[in-house]
Coordinates of C-alpha atoms in Angstrom, one line a residue:
M1442 CA 60.0 -136.2 -138.1
S1443 CA 56.7 -137.6 -138.9
Q1444 CA 53.6 -135.5 -139.2
T1445 CA 52.1 -137.0 -136.1
D1446 CA 55.1 -135.9 -134.1
A1447 CA 54.9 -132.5 -135.3
R1448 CA 51.3 -132.3 -134.5
I1449 CA 51.9 -133.5 -130.9
R1450 CA 54.7 -130.9 -130.4
A1451 CA 52.3 -128.1 -131.6
L1452 CA 49.6 -129.3 -129.2
E1453 CA 52.0 -129.3 -126.4
V1454 CA 53.1 -125.7 -127.0
E1455 CA 49.5 -124.6 -127.4
N1456 CA 48.6 -126.4 -124.1
R1457 CA 51.5 -124.6 -122.3
E1458 CA 50.3 -121.3 -123.7
L1459 CA 46.7 -122.0 -122.5
N1460 CA 48.1 -123.0 -119.0
E1461 CA 49.9 -119.7 -118.8
Q1462 CA 46.8 -117.8 -119.8
V1463 CA 44.7 -119.6 -117.3
K1464 CA 47.4 -118.9 -114.5
S1465 CA 47.3 -115.3 -115.5
L1466 CA 43.5 -115.2 -115.4
V1467 CA 43.5 -116.8 -112.0
Q1468 CA 46.1 -114.4 -110.8
T1469 CA 44.1 -111.5 -112.1
E1470 CA 41.0 -112.8 -110.4
H1471 CA 42.8 -113.1 -107.2
R1472 CA 44.1 -109.5 -107.5
W1473 CA 40.6 -108.2 -108.2
T1474 CA 39.1 -110.3 -105.3
R1475 CA 41.8 -108.8 -102.9
S1476 CA 41.0 -105.3 -104.3
Q1477 CA 37.3 -105.8 -103.8
T1478 CA 37.9 -107.1 -100.2
E1479 CA 40.0 -104.0 -99.5
L1480 CA 37.3 -101.8 -101.0
D1481 CA 34.6 -103.6 -99.0
R1482 CA 36.8 -103.0 -95.8
Q1483 CA 37.2 -99.3 -96.7
L1484 CA 33.5 -98.9 -97.3
T1485 CA 32.7 -100.7 -94.0
R1486 CA 35.1 -98.4 -92.1
V1487 CA 33.9 -95.3 -93.8
G1488 CA 30.3 -96.2 -93.1
A1489 CA 31.1 -97.0 -89.5
L1490 CA 32.9 -93.7 -89.2
S1491 CA 29.8 -91.9 -90.6
A1492 CA 27.6 -93.9 -88.2
F1493 CA 29.9 -92.9 -85.3
A1494 CA 29.8 -89.3 -86.2
L1495 CA 25.9 -89.3 -86.7
A1496 CA 25.4 -91.2 -83.4
S1497 CA 27.6 -89.0 -81.3
S1498 CA 25.5 -86.4 -79.5
A1499 CA 26.6 -83.5 -77.4
L1500 CA 24.2 -84.6 -74.8
E1501 CA 25.9 -88.0 -74.2
S1502 CA 28.6 -89.0 -71.6
P1503 CA 32.2 -88.8 -72.9
L1504 CA 32.6 -92.5 -71.6
V1505 CA 29.7 -93.6 -73.9
V1506 CA 31.5 -92.1 -76.9
I1507 CA 34.8 -93.6 -75.9
D1508 CA 33.1 -97.0 -75.4
R1509 CA 31.6 -96.6 -79.0
A1510 CA 35.2 -95.7 -80.4
A1511 CA 36.7 -98.9 -78.7
S1512 CA 33.9 -101.0 -80.3
L1513 CA 34.8 -99.7 -83.8
L1514 CA 38.5 -100.7 -83.2
E1515 CA 37.4 -104.2 -82.3
E1516 CA 35.1 -104.4 -85.5
W1517 CA 37.7 -103.1 -87.8
F1518 CA 40.7 -105.0 -86.8
A1519 CA 41.8 -108.4 -85.3
I1520 CA 42.2 -106.8 -81.8
D1521 CA 43.2 -109.2 -79.0
T1522 CA 42.8 -106.7 -76.0
I1523 CA 41.7 -103.1 -75.8
V1524 CA 42.1 -100.9 -72.6
A1525 CA 41.6 -97.5 -71.5
V1526 CA 44.5 -95.5 -70.0
G1527 CA 43.3 -93.3 -67.1
D1528 CA 42.4 -93.1 -63.4
A1529 CA 39.4 -95.5 -62.8
D1530 CA 39.0 -94.4 -59.2
T1531 CA 37.6 -91.0 -60.3
L1532 CA 35.0 -92.5 -62.4
L1533 CA 31.5 -91.3 -61.6
E1534 CA 29.6 -93.6 -63.9
P1535 CA 30.0 -97.3 -65.0
T1536 CA 31.7 -98.4 -68.2
N1537 CA 32.6 -101.4 -70.2
L1538 CA 36.2 -100.5 -70.6
R1539 CA 39.0 -102.0 -68.8
F1540 CA 41.5 -99.6 -67.3
V1541 CA 45.3 -99.5 -66.9
E1542 CA 46.6 -96.9 -64.5
G1543 CA 50.1 -95.2 -64.1
L1544 CA 50.9 -94.7 -67.7
S1545 CA 51.2 -91.1 -69.2
L1546 CA 50.3 -91.3 -72.9
A1547 CA 51.4 -87.7 -73.3
R1548 CA 55.0 -88.9 -72.7
S1549 CA 54.7 -91.9 -75.1
V1550 CA 52.9 -90.5 -78.2
D1551 CA 52.0 -87.2 -79.8
A1552 CA 48.5 -85.8 -80.4
A1553 CA 48.1 -88.1 -83.4
P1554 CA 47.3 -91.9 -83.3
W1555 CA 50.2 -94.3 -83.2
V1556 CA 50.6 -97.9 -84.6
G1557 CA 53.6 -100.1 -84.4
A1558 CA 55.4 -102.9 -82.7
V1559 CA 54.7 -103.0 -79.0
T1560 CA 58.3 -104.0 -78.2
D1561 CA 59.5 -100.9 -79.8
H1562 CA 57.8 -98.8 -77.3
P1563 CA 58.8 -99.2 -73.6
L1564 CA 55.9 -97.6 -72.0
L1565 CA 53.4 -99.6 -74.2
L1566 CA 55.4 -102.7 -73.4
E1567 CA 55.1 -102.0 -69.7
A1568 CA 51.2 -101.4 -70.0
V1569 CA 50.6 -104.6 -72.1
T1570 CA 52.7 -106.7 -69.6
R1571 CA 50.8 -105.1 -66.7
V1572 CA 47.5 -106.1 -68.3
V1573 CA 48.4 -109.6 -69.6
G1574 CA 50.7 -110.5 -66.7
A1575 CA 53.7 -111.5 -69.0
P1576 CA 55.6 -109.8 -71.7
P1577 CA 53.8 -110.0 -75.1
V1578 CA 55.0 -112.3 -77.9
A1579 CA 57.3 -110.9 -80.6
G1580 CA 55.4 -109.2 -83.5
T1581 CA 52.6 -107.9 -81.2
V1582 CA 51.1 -104.8 -82.9
G1583 CA 49.9 -102.0 -80.7
V1584 CA 47.5 -99.0 -81.4
V1585 CA 47.2 -95.8 -79.3
I1586 CA 44.4 -93.4 -79.7
P1587 CA 45.1 -90.3 -77.6
I1588 CA 42.2 -88.6 -75.9
G1589 CA 42.7 -85.0 -74.7
H1590 CA 39.2 -83.7 -73.8
T1591 CA 38.3 -85.7 -70.7
P1592 CA 39.9 -85.6 -67.3
V1593 CA 39.5 -89.3 -66.6
V1594 CA 40.6 -91.1 -69.9
S1595 CA 43.7 -89.9 -71.5
G1596 CA 43.8 -92.6 -74.3
L1597 CA 42.8 -96.1 -75.8
L1598 CA 45.4 -98.7 -76.0
A1599 CA 44.8 -101.9 -78.2
W1600 CA 47.1 -104.6 -79.4
S1601 CA 47.0 -107.7 -81.7
C1602 CA 49.2 -110.9 -81.3
P1603 CA 50.5 -112.5 -84.6
C1604 CA 49.3 -116.0 -83.6
S1605 CA 45.6 -114.9 -83.3
Q1606 CA 43.0 -116.4 -85.7
R1607 CA 42.1 -114.0 -88.6
S1608 CA 39.0 -114.0 -90.7
F1609 CA 39.0 -113.0 -94.3
F1610 CA 37.5 -109.5 -93.7
V1611 CA 39.5 -108.8 -90.4
E1612 CA 43.2 -108.2 -90.3
A1613 CA 45.8 -106.9 -87.8
P1614 CA 46.3 -103.2 -87.7
G1615 CA 49.3 -101.8 -89.7
E1616 CA 51.0 -98.8 -90.9
R1617 CA 48.7 -98.5 -93.9
H1618 CA 45.7 -98.2 -91.6
R1619 CA 47.0 -95.0 -90.1
P1620 CA 44.5 -92.8 -92.2
F1621 CA 41.4 -94.7 -90.8
L1622 CA 42.9 -94.6 -87.4
A1623 CA 43.4 -90.6 -87.8
L1624 CA 39.8 -90.4 -88.9
L1625 CA 38.6 -92.1 -85.9
H1626 CA 40.8 -89.9 -83.7
D1627 CA 39.4 -86.8 -85.4
H1628 CA 35.8 -87.9 -85.1
L1629 CA 36.4 -89.0 -81.3
D1630 CA 38.1 -85.6 -80.7
R1631 CA 35.3 -83.6 -82.3
A1632 CA 32.6 -85.4 -80.4
L1633 CA 34.3 -85.0 -77.0
R1634 CA 35.0 -81.3 -77.9
N1635 CA 31.2 -80.8 -78.5
I1636 CA 30.3 -82.5 -75.3
A1637 CA 32.8 -80.2 -73.4
L1638 CA 31.4 -77.1 -75.3
T1639 CA 27.9 -78.2 -74.4
K1640 CA 28.6 -78.8 -70.8
A1641 CA 30.4 -75.3 -70.7
L1642 CA 27.4 -73.7 -72.4
E1643 CA 25.1 -75.4 -69.8
A1644 CA 27.2 -74.2 -67.0
R1645 CA 27.4 -70.6 -68.4
T1646 CA 23.5 -70.7 -69.1
H1647 CA 22.9 -71.8 -65.6
E1648 CA 25.3 -69.0 -64.3
L1649 CA 23.6 -66.5 -66.5
G1650 CA 20.2 -67.7 -65.2
Q1651 CA 21.4 -67.2 -61.7
R1652 CA 22.8 -63.8 -62.5
N1653 CA 19.3 -63.0 -64.1
E1654 CA 17.8 -64.1 -61.0
Q1655 CA 20.1 -62.0 -58.9
L1656 CA 19.5 -59.1 -61.2
A1657 CA 15.7 -59.5 -60.8
N1658 CA 16.2 -59.5 -57.0
T1659 CA 18.4 -56.5 -57.4
L1660 CA 15.8 -54.7 -59.3
V1661 CA 13.1 -55.6 -56.6
E1662 CA 15.6 -54.1 -54.1
V1663 CA 16.2 -51.1 -56.2
E1664 CA 12.2 -50.6 -56.4
R1665 CA 12.0 -51.0 -52.7
A1666 CA 14.8 -48.6 -52.2
Q1667 CA 13.1 -46.1 -54.5
H1668 CA 9.9 -46.5 -52.7
R1669 CA 11.7 -46.0 -49.4
L1670 CA 13.4 -42.9 -50.9
A1671 CA 10.2 -41.6 -52.0
E1672 CA 8.8 -42.0 -48.5
A1673 CA 11.9 -40.4 -47.0
S1674 CA 11.5 -37.5 -49.4
K1675 CA 7.9 -37.0 -48.3
L1676 CA 9.1 -37.1 -44.8
E1677 CA 11.9 -34.6 -45.6
A1678 CA 9.4 -32.3 -47.1
I1679 CA 7.3 -32.6 -44.0
G1680 CA 10.4 -31.8 -41.9
R1681 CA 11.3 -28.8 -44.0
L1682 CA 7.8 -27.5 -43.6
A1683 CA 7.8 -28.3 -39.9
G1684 CA 11.1 -26.7 -39.4
G1685 CA 9.9 -23.5 -41.1
I1686 CA 7.0 -23.0 -38.8
A1687 CA 8.6 -24.7 -35.6
H1688 CA 10.5 -21.5 -34.6
D1689 CA 7.4 -19.2 -34.4
F1690 CA 5.1 -22.1 -33.1
N1691 CA 7.6 -23.0 -30.2
N1692 CA 8.0 -19.3 -29.4
L1693 CA 4.2 -19.1 -28.9
L1694 CA 4.3 -22.3 -26.9
T1695 CA 7.2 -21.0 -24.8
V1696 CA 5.3 -18.0 -23.8
I1697 CA 2.2 -20.1 -22.8
L1698 CA 4.2 -22.8 -21.1
A1699 CA 6.5 -20.4 -19.2
N1700 CA 3.8 -18.1 -17.9
A1701 CA 1.5 -21.0 -16.9
S1702 CA 4.5 -22.7 -15.0
M1703 CA 5.3 -19.3 -13.4
L1704 CA 1.7 -19.2 -12.1
D1705 CA 2.0 -22.9 -11.1
L1706 CA 5.2 -22.1 -9.0
D1707 CA 3.6 -19.1 -7.4
L1708 CA 0.4 -20.7 -6.3
E1709 CA -0.1 -22.2 -3.1
E1710 CA -0.6 -26.0 -3.1
D1711 CA -4.2 -25.7 -2.1
S1712 CA -5.0 -22.9 -4.3
P1713 CA -8.3 -23.2 -6.3
H1714 CA -6.7 -21.7 -9.3
R1715 CA -4.3 -24.5 -9.7
E1716 CA -7.0 -26.5 -11.5
Q1717 CA -7.2 -23.9 -14.2
V1718 CA -3.3 -23.7 -14.6
T1719 CA -2.5 -27.4 -14.8
P1720 CA -4.5 -28.1 -18.0
I1721 CA -2.9 -25.3 -19.6
I1722 CA 0.5 -26.6 -18.8
D1723 CA -0.4 -30.2 -19.8
A1724 CA -1.8 -28.9 -23.2
A1725 CA 1.2 -26.8 -23.9
D1726 CA 3.6 -29.7 -23.0
Q1727 CA 1.6 -32.1 -25.3
A1728 CA 1.7 -29.7 -28.1
R1729 CA 5.5 -29.4 -27.6
R1730 CA 5.9 -33.3 -27.7
I1731 CA 4.0 -33.5 -30.9
T1732 CA 6.2 -31.0 -32.5
Q1733 CA 9.4 -32.5 -31.2
Q1734 CA 8.3 -36.0 -32.3
L1735 CA 7.9 -34.8 -36.0
L1736 CA 11.1 -32.9 -36.0
A1737 CA 13.2 -35.6 -34.3
F1738 CA 12.5 -38.2 -37.1
S1739 CA 12.7 -35.8 -39.9
R1740 CA 15.7 -33.7 -39.2
R1741 CA 17.8 -36.5 -37.6
Q1742 CA 19.3 -33.9 -35.1
E1743 CA 22.1 -35.0 -33.0
L1744 CA 21.5 -36.0 -29.5
R1745 CA 22.8 -33.7 -26.7
P1746 CA 23.1 -36.0 -23.7
Q1747 CA 23.0 -35.0 -20.0
R1748 CA 23.0 -36.8 -16.8
L1749 CA 19.5 -38.0 -16.0
S1750 CA 17.8 -39.8 -13.2
L1751 CA 15.1 -41.9 -14.8
N1752 CA 13.3 -42.4 -11.6
N1753 CA 13.0 -38.5 -11.1
L1754 CA 12.0 -38.1 -14.7
L1755 CA 9.4 -40.7 -14.5
E1756 CA 7.8 -39.4 -11.1
G1757 CA 7.5 -35.9 -12.7
F1758 CA 6.2 -37.4 -15.7
A1759 CA 3.6 -39.6 -14.1
K1760 CA 0.7 -37.0 -14.2
I1761 CA 1.1 -36.4 -17.9
L1762 CA 1.3 -40.1 -18.6
A1763 CA -1.8 -40.7 -16.6
R1764 CA -3.8 -38.2 -18.5
L1765 CA -2.5 -39.5 -21.8
I1766 CA -3.5 -43.1 -21.3
G1767 CA -7.0 -42.2 -19.9
E1768 CA -9.0 -43.5 -17.0
H1769 CA -9.5 -47.0 -18.6
V1770 CA -5.9 -47.9 -18.2
H1771 CA -4.2 -48.1 -14.8
L1772 CA -0.7 -46.8 -14.6
R1773 CA 1.7 -48.6 -12.2
L1774 CA 5.3 -47.3 -11.4
H1775 CA 7.9 -49.7 -9.9
L1776 CA 11.0 -47.6 -9.7
D1777 CA 14.3 -49.1 -8.1
P1778 CA 15.9 -46.4 -6.0
G1779 CA 19.3 -48.2 -6.5
V1780 CA 19.6 -47.8 -10.2
G1781 CA 22.2 -45.2 -11.4
D1782 CA 21.7 -42.1 -13.6
V1783 CA 22.1 -42.3 -17.4
M1784 CA 23.7 -40.0 -19.9
A1785 CA 21.1 -39.3 -22.4
D1786 CA 19.1 -36.5 -24.2
R1787 CA 16.4 -35.7 -21.7
T1788 CA 13.8 -34.5 -24.5
R1789 CA 14.4 -37.5 -26.7
I1790 CA 14.2 -40.0 -23.7
E1791 CA 10.9 -38.4 -22.7
Q1792 CA 9.7 -38.7 -26.2
A1793 CA 10.7 -42.4 -26.4
I1794 CA 8.8 -43.1 -23.2
M1795 CA 5.8 -41.2 -24.6
N1796 CA 5.7 -43.2 -27.6
L1797 CA 6.0 -46.5 -25.7
V1798 CA 3.2 -45.5 -23.5
V1799 CA 1.0 -44.5 -26.5
N1800 CA 1.7 -47.7 -28.1
A1801 CA 0.7 -49.7 -25.0
R1802 CA -2.4 -47.5 -24.7
D1803 CA -3.5 -48.2 -28.3
A1804 CA -3.0 -52.0 -27.6
M1805 CA -5.6 -51.9 -24.7
P1806 CA -8.7 -50.3 -26.2
E1807 CA -10.9 -52.1 -23.6
G1808 CA -8.7 -50.9 -20.8
G1809 CA -6.0 -52.8 -18.9
A1810 CA -2.8 -52.2 -16.7
L1811 CA 0.3 -50.3 -17.9
T1812 CA 3.6 -50.9 -15.9
I1813 CA 6.7 -48.9 -15.9
E1814 CA 9.6 -50.3 -14.1
T1815 CA 13.3 -49.3 -13.6
R1816 CA 15.8 -52.1 -12.4
A1817 CA 19.2 -53.4 -13.0
A1818 CA 19.6 -55.2 -16.5
S1819 CA 19.9 -58.9 -16.2
A1820 CA 22.4 -61.3 -17.8
E1821 CA 19.7 -62.9 -20.0
E1822 CA 18.8 -59.5 -21.4
V1823 CA 22.3 -58.7 -22.0
R1824 CA 22.6 -62.0 -24.0
A1825 CA 19.3 -61.3 -25.8
A1826 CA 20.8 -57.9 -26.9
G1827 CA 23.7 -59.7 -28.7
G1828 CA 26.1 -60.1 -25.8
K1829 CA 27.7 -56.7 -26.2
L1830 CA 26.5 -55.2 -23.0
D1831 CA 27.9 -55.4 -19.4
P1832 CA 25.0 -56.0 -17.0
S1833 CA 26.7 -54.1 -14.2
C1834 CA 26.9 -50.9 -16.4
Y1835 CA 23.3 -51.0 -17.8
L1836 CA 19.8 -50.5 -16.3
A1837 CA 16.5 -51.6 -17.6
L1838 CA 13.5 -49.5 -18.3
E1839 CA 10.7 -51.8 -18.9
V1840 CA 7.3 -50.8 -20.3
S1841 CA 4.7 -53.7 -20.3
D1842 CA 0.9 -53.9 -20.9
T1843 CA -1.9 -56.3 -20.9
G1844 CA -3.1 -55.6 -24.3
V1845 CA -3.7 -57.6 -27.5
G1846 CA -0.1 -58.4 -28.1
M1847 CA 1.6 -58.9 -31.4
A1848 CA 2.2 -61.8 -33.8
P1849 CA 5.9 -62.7 -34.6
E1850 CA 5.6 -61.4 -38.2
T1851 CA 4.4 -57.9 -36.7
Q1852 CA 7.2 -57.9 -34.1
A1853 CA 9.8 -58.3 -36.9
R1854 CA 8.7 -55.0 -38.5
I1855 CA 7.7 -52.9 -35.6
F1856 CA 10.9 -50.7 -35.7
E1857 CA 10.5 -50.1 -39.5
P1858 CA 9.7 -46.5 -40.4
F1859 CA 6.1 -46.0 -41.7
F1860 CA 5.0 -49.6 -40.5
S1861 CA 1.9 -49.6 -38.3
S1862 CA -0.6 -52.3 -37.2
Q1863 CA -3.1 -49.4 -36.5
P1864 CA -5.8 -48.7 -39.2
T1865 CA -4.4 -45.8 -41.3
A1866 CA -8.0 -44.4 -41.8
V1867 CA -8.0 -43.2 -38.1
V1868 CA -6.8 -39.9 -37.6
G1869 CA -3.5 -39.8 -35.4
K1870 CA -3.0 -43.4 -35.8
G1871 CA -1.1 -45.7 -38.2
T1872 CA 1.9 -43.1 -38.9
G1873 CA 4.5 -45.9 -38.1
L1874 CA 6.9 -43.4 -36.6
G1875 CA 6.5 -43.8 -32.9
L1876 CA 8.4 -47.1 -32.3
A1877 CA 11.0 -46.2 -35.1
I1878 CA 11.8 -43.1 -33.1
V1879 CA 12.2 -45.1 -29.9
H1880 CA 14.6 -47.5 -31.6
G1881 CA 16.7 -44.5 -33.0
V1882 CA 16.9 -42.7 -29.7
V1883 CA 17.9 -45.8 -27.7
E1884 CA 20.5 -46.9 -30.2
Q1885 CA 22.0 -43.4 -30.4
S1886 CA 22.1 -43.3 -26.5
G1887 CA 24.3 -46.5 -26.6
G1888 CA 21.5 -48.8 -25.6
H1889 CA 19.2 -51.6 -27.0
V1890 CA 15.5 -52.4 -27.2
L1891 CA 14.1 -55.8 -26.4
V1892 CA 10.6 -56.8 -27.3
D1893 CA 8.6 -59.7 -25.9
S1894 CA 5.0 -60.2 -27.0
Q1895 CA 2.4 -62.8 -27.6
L1896 CA -1.1 -62.5 -29.0
G1897 CA -3.6 -62.2 -26.3
R1898 CA -1.0 -61.8 -23.5
G1899 CA 0.3 -58.3 -23.9
S1900 CA 3.6 -56.8 -24.7
R1901 CA 6.8 -55.9 -22.9
F1902 CA 9.4 -53.5 -24.3
T1903 CA 12.7 -53.4 -22.4
V1904 CA 15.0 -50.4 -23.0
L1905 CA 18.7 -51.0 -21.9
L1906 CA 20.6 -47.8 -21.2
P1907 CA 24.2 -47.3 -20.0
T1908 CA 24.4 -46.0 -16.3
L1909 CA 26.7 -43.6 -14.6
G1910 CA 27.8 -43.3 -11.0
A1911 CA 26.2 -41.7 -8.1
R1912 CA 24.5 -38.5 -8.8
Q1913 CA 26.1 -35.3 -7.7
V1914 CA 23.6 -32.3 -6.8
P1915 CA 25.2 -29.0 -8.1
D1916 CA 25.4 -26.1 -5.6
S1917 CA 22.6 -23.6 -6.4
G1918 CA 23.8 -21.0 -4.1
R1919 CA 25.7 -19.1 -6.8
Q1920 CA 22.4 -18.2 -8.6
Q1921 CA 22.0 -15.2 -6.3
K1922 CA 25.3 -13.7 -7.8
T1923 CA 24.7 -14.6 -11.3
T1924 CA 24.0 -12.3 -14.2
V1925 CA 22.4 -13.7 -17.3
L1926 CA 22.3 -12.2 -20.8
V1927 CA 19.1 -13.2 -22.4
V1928 CA 19.1 -12.9 -26.3
D1929 CA 16.1 -13.6 -28.4
D1930 CA 14.4 -11.8 -31.3
E1931 CA 10.9 -12.5 -29.7
D1932 CA 10.1 -9.9 -27.1
R1933 CA 7.5 -12.2 -25.3
I1934 CA 10.3 -14.8 -24.9
R1935 CA 12.7 -12.3 -23.3
A1936 CA 10.0 -11.0 -21.0
I1937 CA 8.9 -14.3 -19.5
V1938 CA 12.5 -15.5 -19.1
R1939 CA 13.3 -12.3 -17.3
R1940 CA 10.4 -12.8 -14.9
I1941 CA 11.4 -16.5 -14.2
L1942 CA 15.1 -15.6 -13.6
E1943 CA 14.5 -12.3 -11.6
A1944 CA 12.0 -14.3 -9.4
R1945 CA 15.0 -16.7 -8.4
G1946 CA 17.4 -14.0 -7.7
F1947 CA 19.1 -13.8 -11.2
A1948 CA 20.3 -10.4 -12.5
V1949 CA 19.0 -10.3 -16.2
L1950 CA 20.3 -8.2 -19.3
E1951 CA 18.3 -8.4 -22.6
A1952 CA 19.2 -8.1 -26.2
R1953 CA 17.0 -8.9 -29.3
S1954 CA 19.8 -9.7 -31.7
G1955 CA 23.3 -10.8 -31.7
E1956 CA 24.7 -7.4 -32.6
D1957 CA 22.8 -5.8 -29.7
A1958 CA 24.1 -8.4 -27.4
L1959 CA 27.7 -7.6 -28.3
V1960 CA 27.0 -4.0 -27.2
V1961 CA 25.2 -5.0 -23.9
H1962 CA 27.9 -7.3 -22.9
D1963 CA 30.8 -4.8 -23.5
Q1964 CA 28.7 -2.2 -21.5
A1965 CA 27.9 -4.6 -18.6
R1966 CA 30.2 -4.9 -15.6
R1967 CA 29.9 -8.7 -15.6
V1968 CA 28.1 -11.4 -17.6
D1969 CA 28.1 -15.0 -16.1
L1970 CA 26.0 -16.9 -18.5
L1971 CA 24.7 -16.3 -22.1
L1972 CA 21.2 -17.6 -22.8
T1973 CA 20.6 -17.3 -26.5
D1974 CA 18.3 -18.3 -29.2
I1975 CA 20.2 -20.2 -32.1
V1976 CA 18.2 -19.1 -35.1
M1977 CA 18.0 -15.2 -35.2
P1978 CA 18.1 -12.5 -38.0
G1979 CA 21.6 -11.4 -38.6
M1980 CA 24.2 -13.0 -36.2
G1981 CA 22.9 -16.3 -34.9
G1982 CA 23.4 -17.6 -31.4
S1983 CA 26.4 -19.8 -32.4
A1984 CA 28.4 -17.0 -33.8
L1985 CA 27.4 -14.7 -30.8
A1986 CA 28.7 -17.4 -28.3
R1987 CA 32.0 -17.6 -30.2
A1988 CA 32.4 -13.8 -30.3
L1989 CA 31.7 -13.4 -26.6
R1990 CA 34.0 -16.2 -25.6
D1991 CA 36.8 -14.4 -27.5
R1992 CA 36.2 -11.7 -25.0
R1993 CA 35.7 -13.9 -22.0
P1994 CA 36.6 -17.6 -22.2
D1995 CA 34.9 -18.7 -18.9
L1996 CA 31.5 -17.5 -20.2
R1997 CA 28.9 -20.2 -19.5
V1998 CA 26.6 -20.7 -22.6
L1999 CA 23.1 -22.1 -22.8
F2000 CA 21.5 -22.3 -26.1
M2001 CA 17.8 -22.4 -26.7
S2002 CA 15.9 -23.2 -30.0
G2003 CA 12.6 -24.7 -31.4
H2004 CA 14.1 -24.8 -34.8
A2005 CA 16.1 -27.4 -36.8
F2006 CA 19.9 -26.6 -36.6
D2007 CA 23.2 -28.3 -37.1
A2008 CA 24.4 -29.5 -33.6
E2009 CA 28.2 -29.5 -34.7
E2010 CA 28.1 -25.7 -34.8
L2011 CA 27.4 -25.5 -31.1
A2012 CA 30.2 -25.4 -28.5
T2013 CA 30.7 -28.8 -26.9
D2014 CA 30.4 -27.5 -23.4
A2015 CA 27.3 -25.4 -23.9
G2016 CA 23.9 -26.5 -22.6
F2017 CA 20.8 -26.8 -24.8
L2018 CA 17.3 -25.8 -23.8
P2019 CA 14.6 -27.0 -26.4
K2020 CA 11.7 -24.6 -27.0
P2021 CA 9.0 -24.6 -25.6
F2022 CA 10.0 -24.8 -22.1
G2023 CA 8.5 -24.2 -18.6
A2024 CA 10.1 -22.4 -15.6
R2025 CA 11.3 -25.7 -14.0
E2026 CA 13.1 -26.6 -17.3
L2027 CA 14.7 -23.5 -17.6
L2028 CA 16.0 -23.4 -14.0
R2029 CA 17.2 -27.0 -14.2
H2030 CA 19.2 -26.4 -17.3
L2031 CA 20.8 -23.4 -15.7
E2032 CA 21.7 -25.6 -12.8
E2033 CA 23.3 -28.2 -15.1
V2034 CA 25.4 -25.6 -16.9
F2035 CA 26.8 -24.2 -13.6
A2036 CA 27.4 -27.7 -12.3
A2037 CA 29.5 -28.4 -15.3
A2038 CA 31.5 -25.1 -14.7
E2039 CA 32.4 -26.5 -11.3
K2040 CA 34.9 -28.8 -13.1
A2041 CA 36.7 -25.9 -14.7
C2042 CA 40.4 -25.0 -14.3
V2043 CA 41.1 -23.1 -11.1
E2044 CA 43.6 -20.8 -13.1
C2045 CA 41.6 -19.6 -15.9
A2046 CA 38.0 -20.8 -15.1
A2047 CA 37.7 -22.1 -18.6
Y2048 CA 35.8 -25.4 -19.4
P2049 CA 36.6 -27.6 -21.2
H2050 CA 39.1 -25.9 -23.5
C2051 CA 41.8 -25.3 -21.0
R2052 CA 45.6 -25.4 -21.5
H2053 CA 46.6 -24.7 -17.9
V2054 CA 47.5 -27.5 -15.4
A2055 CA 45.7 -27.3 -12.1
G2056 CA 46.8 -29.6 -9.2
G2057 CA 49.3 -31.5 -11.2
E2058 CA 46.5 -32.5 -13.8
R2059 CA 45.0 -31.1 -16.8
C2060 CA 41.5 -29.6 -16.4
R2061 CA 39.1 -32.5 -17.0
R2062 CA 36.3 -32.4 -19.6

């Protein structure tokens, strides 16, 4: 072999080695380029994830965050189509996402993202077919990102077909991209959790704000209640003070009123002395009503109802009312004779009428007309009272004036205790008890009060009260055969009562205490009626009545008192005569007690606690 050939072969070997080295360098450069590209892709995705996390705000809408996550998928990978799985009909705001319904991702994938061939998953194959309108080609890759923190969207579904055009930096999703999909899922889940927590916090804050407002309102109500309690405590103190002196004060008034009324009964109609007696009776009667008005509101004593004729009451009350309102106010009475009687406490009804009249008088400082009317209640008045009253069973007592009237805001508060439209600096005005007492008396009597008033046009108060049947006048003939035992620790009370009763043919026995009354009763041949004070030293009137009825069950009982007491301690069939009283009141109450006795059992004469049977029926109450 020549030297030239050897040299050629050596160059060929060297050339092959250089080619191999160049090929190795090219392959190394390709691997480096691919690594650099993958690194760029990873850095791009990490940067996009960081931007996604930073851009997600708890104040955003969940759909905005889901839209942003879908955009990331389209930026990262060669995605042909991306849709949201959920109920588009319940959306309350617009979105760029396409929706596919009827697919439950909870049945198709776990809580983690899923990536794989669409044909390997029947539910995903059904969803893609529904969107595209035809089955996907073989090799289509699908991606599912579950969403568990929104009630509308349950997941994102994306797929990539193998025939799609790809760029150098974008590739189809695959199994090796699962870490990035997991990071996207975690960021999306965290963002939606923050939104849900923020909404819950806002709702809770709003709820707490409402509760704080309610608490503030409650505190205001508590302060008002405390103020009312303080006012009630003041009234209770007044009531205790008044109750302490009422007994002695009413005893003195009883002596004055009873003696004056006796003189009035004994005087001839044209006697010149009647002008001196009548003012005494009126003054004592007004003093009695002032005391009763204070006690009625402060002690809340139970009513003692009796059968009353409002017409008779008003006719006998007219002179007092005329003097009360003065000469500058003209009093008119329109009394329907066809109205029935009512069952009510006479003293409290008189007090209610007096308060209504005083209220009307104060509304007419320049004078005017005051009209008091009794009539049957109308259907309109019944409806105005709430529709609970039967017109055929109720009468209307109407008190109207031509005074200044009231504004609507005043009418809304007139029955509140302590509320008054009168100037409080004027003595005797502005107490705010008058109409409150009227309302309480009428409501306790089973009735209702209606008010109609306009500024400058006067006011009309309509009192609806339940009626009874025709009035039965008791037989007074038995008074001539009746013995009354009078028990009171005040000598002057017993003396004037004896005079009144003996002048009307009663036989009278006296005792100054409950213990003395027991002795007098046992020594007497017969006692038909016990007239006793309730509050006395030692044995009180209630205990005395029980002790005497143990001896004689048919004994009639009439209590009298000017002191506060517990009405439940009194016998249910006993009468009650409030102090102070006049001769007419005493005799009327005696008549009523004997009238009730006419209903007693014919066998034992007991009323109403009878266990016998008379005439085939039990003794009626």
